[in-house]
Tab-separated table of C-alpha atoms in Angstrom:
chain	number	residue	atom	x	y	z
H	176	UNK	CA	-27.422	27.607	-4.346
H	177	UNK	CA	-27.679	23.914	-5.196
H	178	UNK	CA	-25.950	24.088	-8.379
H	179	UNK	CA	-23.021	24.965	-6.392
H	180	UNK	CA	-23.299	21.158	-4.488
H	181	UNK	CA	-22.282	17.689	-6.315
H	182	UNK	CA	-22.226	14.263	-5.072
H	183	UNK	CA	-18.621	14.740	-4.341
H	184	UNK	CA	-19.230	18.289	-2.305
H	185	UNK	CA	-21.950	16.720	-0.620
H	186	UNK	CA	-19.872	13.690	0.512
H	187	UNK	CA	-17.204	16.161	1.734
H	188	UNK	CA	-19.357	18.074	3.174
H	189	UNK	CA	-20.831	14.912	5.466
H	190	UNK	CA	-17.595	14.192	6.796
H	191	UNK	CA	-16.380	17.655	8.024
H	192	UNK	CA	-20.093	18.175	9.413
H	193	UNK	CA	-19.148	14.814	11.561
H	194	UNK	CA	-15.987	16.259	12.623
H	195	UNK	CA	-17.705	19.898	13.330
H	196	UNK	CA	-14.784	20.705	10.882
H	197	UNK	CA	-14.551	23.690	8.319
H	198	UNK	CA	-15.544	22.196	4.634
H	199	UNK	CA	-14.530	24.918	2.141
H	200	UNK	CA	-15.623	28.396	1.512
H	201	UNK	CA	-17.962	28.318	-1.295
H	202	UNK	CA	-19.347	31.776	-1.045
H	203	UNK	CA	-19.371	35.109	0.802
H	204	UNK	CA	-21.682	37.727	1.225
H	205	UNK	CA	-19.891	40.641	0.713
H	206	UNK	CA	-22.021	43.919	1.679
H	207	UNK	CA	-20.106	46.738	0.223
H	208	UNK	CA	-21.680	49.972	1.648
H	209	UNK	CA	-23.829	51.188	3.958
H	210	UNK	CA	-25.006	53.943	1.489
H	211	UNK	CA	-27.998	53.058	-0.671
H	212	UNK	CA	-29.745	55.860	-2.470
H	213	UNK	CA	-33.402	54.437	-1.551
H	214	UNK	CA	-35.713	55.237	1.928
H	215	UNK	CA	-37.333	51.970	2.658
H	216	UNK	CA	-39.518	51.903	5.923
H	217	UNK	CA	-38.067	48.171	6.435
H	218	UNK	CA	-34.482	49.061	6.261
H	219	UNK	CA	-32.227	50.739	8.947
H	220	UNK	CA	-29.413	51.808	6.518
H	221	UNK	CA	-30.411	55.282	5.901
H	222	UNK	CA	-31.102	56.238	9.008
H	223	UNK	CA	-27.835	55.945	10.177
H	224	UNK	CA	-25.610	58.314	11.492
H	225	UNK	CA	-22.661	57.006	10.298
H	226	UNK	CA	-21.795	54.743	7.491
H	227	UNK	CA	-19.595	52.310	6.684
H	228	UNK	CA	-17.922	51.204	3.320
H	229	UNK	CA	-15.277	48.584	3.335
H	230	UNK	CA	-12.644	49.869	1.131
H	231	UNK	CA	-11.229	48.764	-2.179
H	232	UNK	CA	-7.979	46.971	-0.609
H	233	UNK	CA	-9.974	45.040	2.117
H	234	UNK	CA	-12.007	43.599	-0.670
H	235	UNK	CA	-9.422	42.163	-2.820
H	236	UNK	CA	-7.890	40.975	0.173
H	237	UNK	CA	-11.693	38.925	0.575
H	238	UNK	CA	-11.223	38.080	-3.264
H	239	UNK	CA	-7.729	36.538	-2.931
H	240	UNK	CA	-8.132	34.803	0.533
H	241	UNK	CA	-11.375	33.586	-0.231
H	242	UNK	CA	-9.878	31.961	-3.878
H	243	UNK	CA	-7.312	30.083	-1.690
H	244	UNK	CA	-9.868	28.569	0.222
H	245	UNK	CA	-12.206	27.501	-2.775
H	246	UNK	CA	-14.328	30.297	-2.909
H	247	UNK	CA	-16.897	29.803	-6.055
H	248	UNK	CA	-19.464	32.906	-6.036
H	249	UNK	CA	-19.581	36.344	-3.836
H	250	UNK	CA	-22.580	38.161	-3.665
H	251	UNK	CA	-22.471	41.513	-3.398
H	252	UNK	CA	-25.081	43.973	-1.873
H	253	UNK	CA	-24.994	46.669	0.160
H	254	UNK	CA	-27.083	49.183	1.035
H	255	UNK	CA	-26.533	50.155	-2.738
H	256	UNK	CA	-23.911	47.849	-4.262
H	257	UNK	CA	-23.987	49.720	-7.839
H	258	UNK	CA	-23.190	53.449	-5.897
H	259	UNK	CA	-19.306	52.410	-5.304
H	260	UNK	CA	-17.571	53.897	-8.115
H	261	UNK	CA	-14.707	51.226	-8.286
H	262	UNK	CA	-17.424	48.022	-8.794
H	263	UNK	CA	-16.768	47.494	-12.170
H	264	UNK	CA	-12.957	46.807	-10.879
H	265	UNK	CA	-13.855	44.796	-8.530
H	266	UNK	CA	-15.856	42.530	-10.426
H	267	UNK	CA	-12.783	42.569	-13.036
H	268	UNK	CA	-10.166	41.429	-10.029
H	269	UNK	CA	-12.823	38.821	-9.154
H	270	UNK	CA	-13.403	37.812	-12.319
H	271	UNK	CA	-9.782	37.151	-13.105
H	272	UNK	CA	-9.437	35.373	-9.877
H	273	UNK	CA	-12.036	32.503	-10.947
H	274	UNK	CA	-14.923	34.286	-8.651
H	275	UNK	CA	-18.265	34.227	-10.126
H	276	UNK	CA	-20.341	37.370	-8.840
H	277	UNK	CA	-23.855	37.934	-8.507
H	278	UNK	CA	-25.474	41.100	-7.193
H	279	UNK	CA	-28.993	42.262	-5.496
H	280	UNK	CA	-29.762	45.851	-6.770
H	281	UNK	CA	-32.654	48.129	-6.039
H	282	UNK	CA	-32.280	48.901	-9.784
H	283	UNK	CA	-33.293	52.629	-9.009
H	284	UNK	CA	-29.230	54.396	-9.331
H	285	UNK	CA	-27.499	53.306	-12.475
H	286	UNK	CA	-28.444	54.045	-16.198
H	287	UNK	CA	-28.179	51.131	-18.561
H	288	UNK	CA	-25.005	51.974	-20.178
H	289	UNK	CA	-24.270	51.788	-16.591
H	290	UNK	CA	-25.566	48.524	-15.773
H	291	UNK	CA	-23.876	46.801	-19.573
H	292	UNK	CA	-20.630	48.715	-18.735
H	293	UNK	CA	-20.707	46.113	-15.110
H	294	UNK	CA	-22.120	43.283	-17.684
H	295	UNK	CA	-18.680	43.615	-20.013
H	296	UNK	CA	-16.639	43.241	-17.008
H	297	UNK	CA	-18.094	40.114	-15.780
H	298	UNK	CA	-21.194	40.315	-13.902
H	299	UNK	CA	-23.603	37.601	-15.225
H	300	UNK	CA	-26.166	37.339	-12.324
H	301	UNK	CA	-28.523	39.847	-11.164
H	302	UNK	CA	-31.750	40.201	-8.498
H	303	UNK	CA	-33.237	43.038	-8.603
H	304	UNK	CA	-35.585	44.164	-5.383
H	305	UNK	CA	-39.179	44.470	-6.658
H	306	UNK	CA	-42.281	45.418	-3.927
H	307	UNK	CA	-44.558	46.674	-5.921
H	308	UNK	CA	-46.312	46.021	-9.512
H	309	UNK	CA	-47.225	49.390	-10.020
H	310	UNK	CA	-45.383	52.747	-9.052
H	311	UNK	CA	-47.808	53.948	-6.164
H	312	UNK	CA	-47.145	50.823	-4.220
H	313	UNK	CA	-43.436	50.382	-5.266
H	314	UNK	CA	-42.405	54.026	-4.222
H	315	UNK	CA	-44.044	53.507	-1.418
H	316	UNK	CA	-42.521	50.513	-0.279
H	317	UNK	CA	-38.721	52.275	-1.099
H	318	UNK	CA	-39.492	55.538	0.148
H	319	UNK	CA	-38.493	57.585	-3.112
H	320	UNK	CA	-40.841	58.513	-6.068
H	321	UNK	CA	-39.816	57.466	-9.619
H	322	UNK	CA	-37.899	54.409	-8.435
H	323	UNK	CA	-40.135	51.767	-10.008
H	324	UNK	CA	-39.927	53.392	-13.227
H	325	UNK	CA	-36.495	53.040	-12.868
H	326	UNK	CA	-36.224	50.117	-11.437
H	327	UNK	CA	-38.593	48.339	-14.857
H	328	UNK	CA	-35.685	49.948	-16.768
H	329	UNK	CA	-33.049	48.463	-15.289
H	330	UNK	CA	-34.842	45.099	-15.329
H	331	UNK	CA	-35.823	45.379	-18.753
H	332	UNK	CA	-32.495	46.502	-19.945
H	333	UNK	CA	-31.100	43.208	-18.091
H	334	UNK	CA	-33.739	40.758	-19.897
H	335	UNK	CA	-32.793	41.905	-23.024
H	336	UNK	CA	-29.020	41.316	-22.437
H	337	UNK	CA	-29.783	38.186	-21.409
H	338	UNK	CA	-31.651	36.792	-24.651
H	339	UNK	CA	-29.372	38.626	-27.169
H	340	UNK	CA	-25.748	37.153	-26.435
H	341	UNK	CA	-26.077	35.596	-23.448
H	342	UNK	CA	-23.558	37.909	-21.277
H	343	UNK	CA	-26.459	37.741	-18.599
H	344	UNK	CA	-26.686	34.157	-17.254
H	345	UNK	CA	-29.597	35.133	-14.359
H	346	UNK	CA	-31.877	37.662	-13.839
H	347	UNK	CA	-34.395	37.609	-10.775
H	348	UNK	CA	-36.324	39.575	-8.473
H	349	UNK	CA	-36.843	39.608	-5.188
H	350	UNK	CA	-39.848	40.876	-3.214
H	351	UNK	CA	-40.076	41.875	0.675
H	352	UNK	CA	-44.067	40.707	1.520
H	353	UNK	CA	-45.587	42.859	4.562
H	354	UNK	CA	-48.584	44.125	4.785
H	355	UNK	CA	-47.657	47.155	2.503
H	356	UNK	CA	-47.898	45.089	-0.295
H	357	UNK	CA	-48.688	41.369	0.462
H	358	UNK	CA	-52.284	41.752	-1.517
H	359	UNK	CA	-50.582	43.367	-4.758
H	360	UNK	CA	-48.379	40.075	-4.811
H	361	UNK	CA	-50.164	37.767	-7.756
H	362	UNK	CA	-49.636	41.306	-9.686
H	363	UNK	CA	-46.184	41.562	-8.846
H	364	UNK	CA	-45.503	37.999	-9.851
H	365	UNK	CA	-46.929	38.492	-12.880
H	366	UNK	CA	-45.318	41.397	-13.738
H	367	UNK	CA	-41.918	39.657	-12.809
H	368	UNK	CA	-42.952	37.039	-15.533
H	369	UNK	CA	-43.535	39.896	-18.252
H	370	UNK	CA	-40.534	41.023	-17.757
H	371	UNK	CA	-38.754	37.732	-19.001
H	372	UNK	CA	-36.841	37.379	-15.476
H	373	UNK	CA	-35.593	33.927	-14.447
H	374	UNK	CA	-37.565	33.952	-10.933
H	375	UNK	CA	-38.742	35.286	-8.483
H	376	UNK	CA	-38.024	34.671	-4.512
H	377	UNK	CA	-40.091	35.725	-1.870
H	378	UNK	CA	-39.433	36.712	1.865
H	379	UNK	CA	-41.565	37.356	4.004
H	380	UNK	CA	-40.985	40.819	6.600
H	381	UNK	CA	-39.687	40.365	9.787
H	382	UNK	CA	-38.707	43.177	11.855
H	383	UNK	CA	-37.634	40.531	14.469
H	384	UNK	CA	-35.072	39.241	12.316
H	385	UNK	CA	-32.280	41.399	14.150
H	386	UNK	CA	-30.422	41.404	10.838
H	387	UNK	CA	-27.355	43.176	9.347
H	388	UNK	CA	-29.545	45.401	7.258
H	389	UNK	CA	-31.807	46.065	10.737
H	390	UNK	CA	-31.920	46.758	13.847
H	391	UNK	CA	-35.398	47.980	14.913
H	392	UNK	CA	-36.765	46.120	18.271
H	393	UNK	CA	-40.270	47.162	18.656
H	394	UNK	CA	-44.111	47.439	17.098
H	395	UNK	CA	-44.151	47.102	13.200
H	396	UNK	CA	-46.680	48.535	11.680
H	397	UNK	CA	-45.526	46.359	8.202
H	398	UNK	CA	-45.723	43.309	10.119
H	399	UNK	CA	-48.733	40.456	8.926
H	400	UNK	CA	-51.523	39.842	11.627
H	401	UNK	CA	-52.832	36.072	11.578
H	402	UNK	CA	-56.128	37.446	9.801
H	403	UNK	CA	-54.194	38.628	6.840
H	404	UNK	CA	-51.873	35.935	6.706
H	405	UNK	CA	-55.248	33.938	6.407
H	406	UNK	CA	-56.523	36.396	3.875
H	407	UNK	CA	-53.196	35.737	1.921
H	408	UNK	CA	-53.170	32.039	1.645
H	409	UNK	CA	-56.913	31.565	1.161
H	410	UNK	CA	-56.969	34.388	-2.145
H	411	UNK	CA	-53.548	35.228	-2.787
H	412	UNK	CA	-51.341	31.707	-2.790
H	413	UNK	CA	-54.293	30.181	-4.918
H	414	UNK	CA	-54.054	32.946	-7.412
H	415	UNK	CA	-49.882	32.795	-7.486
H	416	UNK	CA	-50.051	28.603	-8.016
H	417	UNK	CA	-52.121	28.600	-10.651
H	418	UNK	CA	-50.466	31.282	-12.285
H	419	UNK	CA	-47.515	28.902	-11.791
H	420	UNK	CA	-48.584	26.094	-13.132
H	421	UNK	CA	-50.270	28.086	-16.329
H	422	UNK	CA	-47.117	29.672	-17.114
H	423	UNK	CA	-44.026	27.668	-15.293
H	424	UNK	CA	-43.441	31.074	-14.004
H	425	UNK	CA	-40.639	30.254	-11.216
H	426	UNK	CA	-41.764	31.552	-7.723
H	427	UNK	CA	-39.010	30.496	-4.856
H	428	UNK	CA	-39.437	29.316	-1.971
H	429	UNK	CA	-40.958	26.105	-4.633
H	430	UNK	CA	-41.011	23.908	-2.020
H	431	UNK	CA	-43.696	26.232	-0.195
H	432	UNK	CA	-45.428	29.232	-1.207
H	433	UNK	CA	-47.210	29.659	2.417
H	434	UNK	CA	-44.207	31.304	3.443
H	435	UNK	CA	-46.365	32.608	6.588
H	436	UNK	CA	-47.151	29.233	6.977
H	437	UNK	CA	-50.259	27.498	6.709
H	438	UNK	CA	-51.494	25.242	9.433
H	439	UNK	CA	-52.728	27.274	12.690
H	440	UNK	CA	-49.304	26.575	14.682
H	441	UNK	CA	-47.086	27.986	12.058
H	442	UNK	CA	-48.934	31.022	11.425
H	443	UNK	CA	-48.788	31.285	14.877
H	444	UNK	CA	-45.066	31.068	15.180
H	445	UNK	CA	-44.535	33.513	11.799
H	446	UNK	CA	-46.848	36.038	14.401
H	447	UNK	CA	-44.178	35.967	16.832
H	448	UNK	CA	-41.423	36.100	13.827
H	449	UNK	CA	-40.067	32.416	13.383
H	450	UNK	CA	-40.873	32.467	9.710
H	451	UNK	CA	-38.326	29.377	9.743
H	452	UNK	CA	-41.761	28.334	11.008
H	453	UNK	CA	-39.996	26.032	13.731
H	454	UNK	CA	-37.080	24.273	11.067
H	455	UNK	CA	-34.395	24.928	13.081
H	456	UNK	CA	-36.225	22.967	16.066
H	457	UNK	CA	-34.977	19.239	14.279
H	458	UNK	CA	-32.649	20.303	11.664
H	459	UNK	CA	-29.193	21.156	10.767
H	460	UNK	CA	-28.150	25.167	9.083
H	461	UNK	CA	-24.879	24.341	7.346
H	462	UNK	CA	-23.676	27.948	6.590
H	463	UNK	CA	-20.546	27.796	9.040
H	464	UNK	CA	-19.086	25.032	6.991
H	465	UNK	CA	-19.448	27.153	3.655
H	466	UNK	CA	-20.510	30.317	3.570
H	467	UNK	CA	-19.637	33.962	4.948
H	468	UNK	CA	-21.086	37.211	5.645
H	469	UNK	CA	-18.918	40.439	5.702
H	470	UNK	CA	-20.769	44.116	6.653
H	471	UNK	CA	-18.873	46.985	5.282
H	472	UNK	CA	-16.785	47.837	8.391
H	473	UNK	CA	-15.513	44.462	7.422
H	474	UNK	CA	-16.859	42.229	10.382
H	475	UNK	CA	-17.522	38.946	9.529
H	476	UNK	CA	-20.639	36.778	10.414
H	477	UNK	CA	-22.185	33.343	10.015
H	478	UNK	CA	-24.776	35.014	7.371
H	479	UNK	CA	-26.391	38.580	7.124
H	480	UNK	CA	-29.896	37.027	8.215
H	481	UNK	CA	-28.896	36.504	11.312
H	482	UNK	CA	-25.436	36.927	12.673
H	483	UNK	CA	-25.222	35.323	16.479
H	484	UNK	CA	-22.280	37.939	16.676
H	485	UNK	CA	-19.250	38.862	14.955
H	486	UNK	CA	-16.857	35.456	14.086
H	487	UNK	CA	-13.890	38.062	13.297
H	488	UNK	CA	-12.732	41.363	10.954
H	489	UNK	CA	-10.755	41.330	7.847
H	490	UNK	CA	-8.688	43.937	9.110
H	491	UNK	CA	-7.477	41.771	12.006
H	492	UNK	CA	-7.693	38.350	10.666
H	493	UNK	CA	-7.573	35.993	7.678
H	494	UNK	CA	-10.596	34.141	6.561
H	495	UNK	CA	-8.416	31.040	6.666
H	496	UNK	CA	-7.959	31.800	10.599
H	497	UNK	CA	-11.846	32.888	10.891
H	498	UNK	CA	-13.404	29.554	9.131
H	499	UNK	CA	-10.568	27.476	11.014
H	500	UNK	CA	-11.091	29.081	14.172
H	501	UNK	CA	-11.871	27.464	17.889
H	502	UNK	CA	-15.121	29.430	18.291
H	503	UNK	CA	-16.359	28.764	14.855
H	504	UNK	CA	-15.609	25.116	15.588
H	505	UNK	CA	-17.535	25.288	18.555
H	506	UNK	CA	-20.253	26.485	16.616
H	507	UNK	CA	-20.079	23.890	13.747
H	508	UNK	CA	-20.634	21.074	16.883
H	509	UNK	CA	-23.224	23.086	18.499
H	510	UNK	CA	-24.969	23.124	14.907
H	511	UNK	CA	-24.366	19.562	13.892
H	512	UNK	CA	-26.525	18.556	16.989
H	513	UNK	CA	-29.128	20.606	15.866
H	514	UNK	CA	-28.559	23.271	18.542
H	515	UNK	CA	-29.460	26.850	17.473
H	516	UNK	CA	-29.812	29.754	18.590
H	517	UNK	CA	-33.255	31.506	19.332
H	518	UNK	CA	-32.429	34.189	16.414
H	519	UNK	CA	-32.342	31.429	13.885
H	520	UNK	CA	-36.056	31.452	14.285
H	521	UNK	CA	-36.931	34.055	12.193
H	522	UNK	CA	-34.848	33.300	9.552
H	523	UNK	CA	-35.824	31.384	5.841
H	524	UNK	CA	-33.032	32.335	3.461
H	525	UNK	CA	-31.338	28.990	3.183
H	526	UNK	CA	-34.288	26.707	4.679
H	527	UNK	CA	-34.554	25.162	1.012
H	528	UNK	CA	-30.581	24.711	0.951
H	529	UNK	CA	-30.330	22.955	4.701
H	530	UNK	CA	-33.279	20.928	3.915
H	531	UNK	CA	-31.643	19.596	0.699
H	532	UNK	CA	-28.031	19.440	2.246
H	533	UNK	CA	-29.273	17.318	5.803
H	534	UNK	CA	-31.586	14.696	3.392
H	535	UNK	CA	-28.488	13.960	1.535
H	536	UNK	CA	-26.065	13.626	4.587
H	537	UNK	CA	-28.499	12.246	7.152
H	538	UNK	CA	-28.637	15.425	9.468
């Protein structure tokens, strides 16, 4: 995310955020389906009754808009991204358009002829959802045997693109921590490093988080207690850091491993599911000045994490009259003085980019 802010961007950047002005649309999140081939207890897609997918023509109308407003990078996801049979032309009409793509995969659908045939049309960056280091607690954790075989293919298959021409720029993983797995997680980091990926970024569960991937309101039986989020930063953190600095093994969030927190008042907040662990109390999120989420029925939001509601729909509007809109202004000013809304709380996805972005404008 940083790499996509200079001095100049920054300084740009400072003086829309003092006007409560849109900056420029640097990048979307673009979910392309609601279909994923996977079961995962901590997702809602599959149990839906209905599905949407946002269709071919509504996504190059994304890609084209979005170029005319400085769009740099679209991530795509889903559900399961790599299940729409016309990706590979998207990425190509992207591609073509200046749009730099980057995808998060469960890694479990596609065979690697599959995957390369995406690589030779453009797609350089890749994260790849790991929970597990071994298949019993992987499966598990996706609800479908034989994914994490799969899944160690598809990474694999990446890695090795990567060091022999170079086609692949990134590869990473991602891991969900609950208390499925939260003890196998030195193990899964170090698996991630034998792999040869770039990184790895962790997130910690929150069924709380009211996001576009969930909807679920009540007791979670995946959810951390304050014991084992004790138990986790007293064995596991230890074990992960010095694997760290042994190996310069990269393990995001950097800036802060406890991602539960660690003193006795954050852990109490990531109990009731602020895992920003109280950021958003005195600081700025910048995403309505740059960045844009869009669900397969094409609704657009602030961010997937944790959408206050929907900002607009492709099918209705432009992006250039969504970003330049009175209610997204209103938001922008309600953001700049560091009011949020109570969802925001449980949400950690760009606490690493805001912090970096208000330090350098003084928010």
């Amino acid at each position: 995310m940083l790499a996509l802010w200079d001095e100049k961007e920054i300084g740009l950047l400072s003086e829309r955020v003092r006007r409560g002005t849109f900056h420029r649309l640097k990048t979307i999140k673009l979910k392309l389906t609601d279909y994923c081939n996977l079961r995962c207890p901590k997702c809602d897609y599959w149990k839906k009754s209905e599905r949407d997918e946002i269709s071919t023509e509504g996504i190059k109308k994304v890609i084209e808009e979005g170029a005319e407003l400085g769009l740099m990078e679209v991530g795509l996801s889903g559900g399961e991204p790599t299940l729409r049979q016309d990706l590979g032309k998207i990425v190509s009409y992207g591609v073509e358009r200046g749009i730099d793509f980057r995808i998060i995969s469960n890694g479990s659908y596609l065979s690697p002829d599959g995957l390369l045939s995406l690589v030779s049309r453009g797609l350089r960056k890749w994260t790849f959802s790991l929970d597990g280091h071994v298949a019993e607690v992987h499966d598990q954790a996706v609800g479908k045997v034989n994914a994490f075989e799969k899944l160690i293919e598809s990474i694999s298959t990446m890695t090795s693109e990567k060091q022999k021409d170079g086609n692949v720029r990134e590869v990473n993983v991602l891991t969900v921590v609950s208390r499925q797995n939260y003890q196998d997680l030195f193990h899964i980091v170090k698996l991630a490093y034998d792999l040869g990926v770039d990184s790895i970024r962790l997130f910690p569960y929150d069924f709380r988080q009211n996001s576009l991937n969930s909807s679920s309101t009540e007791s979670d039986s995946l959810l951390m207690t304050g014991i084992e989020i004790r138990q986790f930063n007293s064995v596991i953190v230890p074990q992960i850091e010095q694997f760290v600095e042994e190996t310069g093994m990269k393990v995001y969030p950097d800036y802060n491993i406890h991602i539960f927190g660690s003193s006795d008042a954050e852990i109490q907040k990531a109990e009731l599911g602020d895992v920003a662990l109280g950021f958003y109390e005195n600081n700025t999120c910048f995403v309505s000045w740059h960045h844009l989420s869009i669900s397969p029925s094409g609704n657009v939001y602030l961010c997937c994490k944790k959408p206050l509601s929907t900002v607009g729909n492709i099918y209705q509007s432009s992006l250039s009259e969504i970003v330049n809109s009175e209610r997204m202004d209103k938001i922008r000013l309600m953001f700049a003085s560091k009011r949020h809304p109570q969802a925001c709380s449980s949400c950690n996805s760009r606490t690493f980019e805001n912090k970096y972005l208000g330090e350098k404008i003084g928010q």
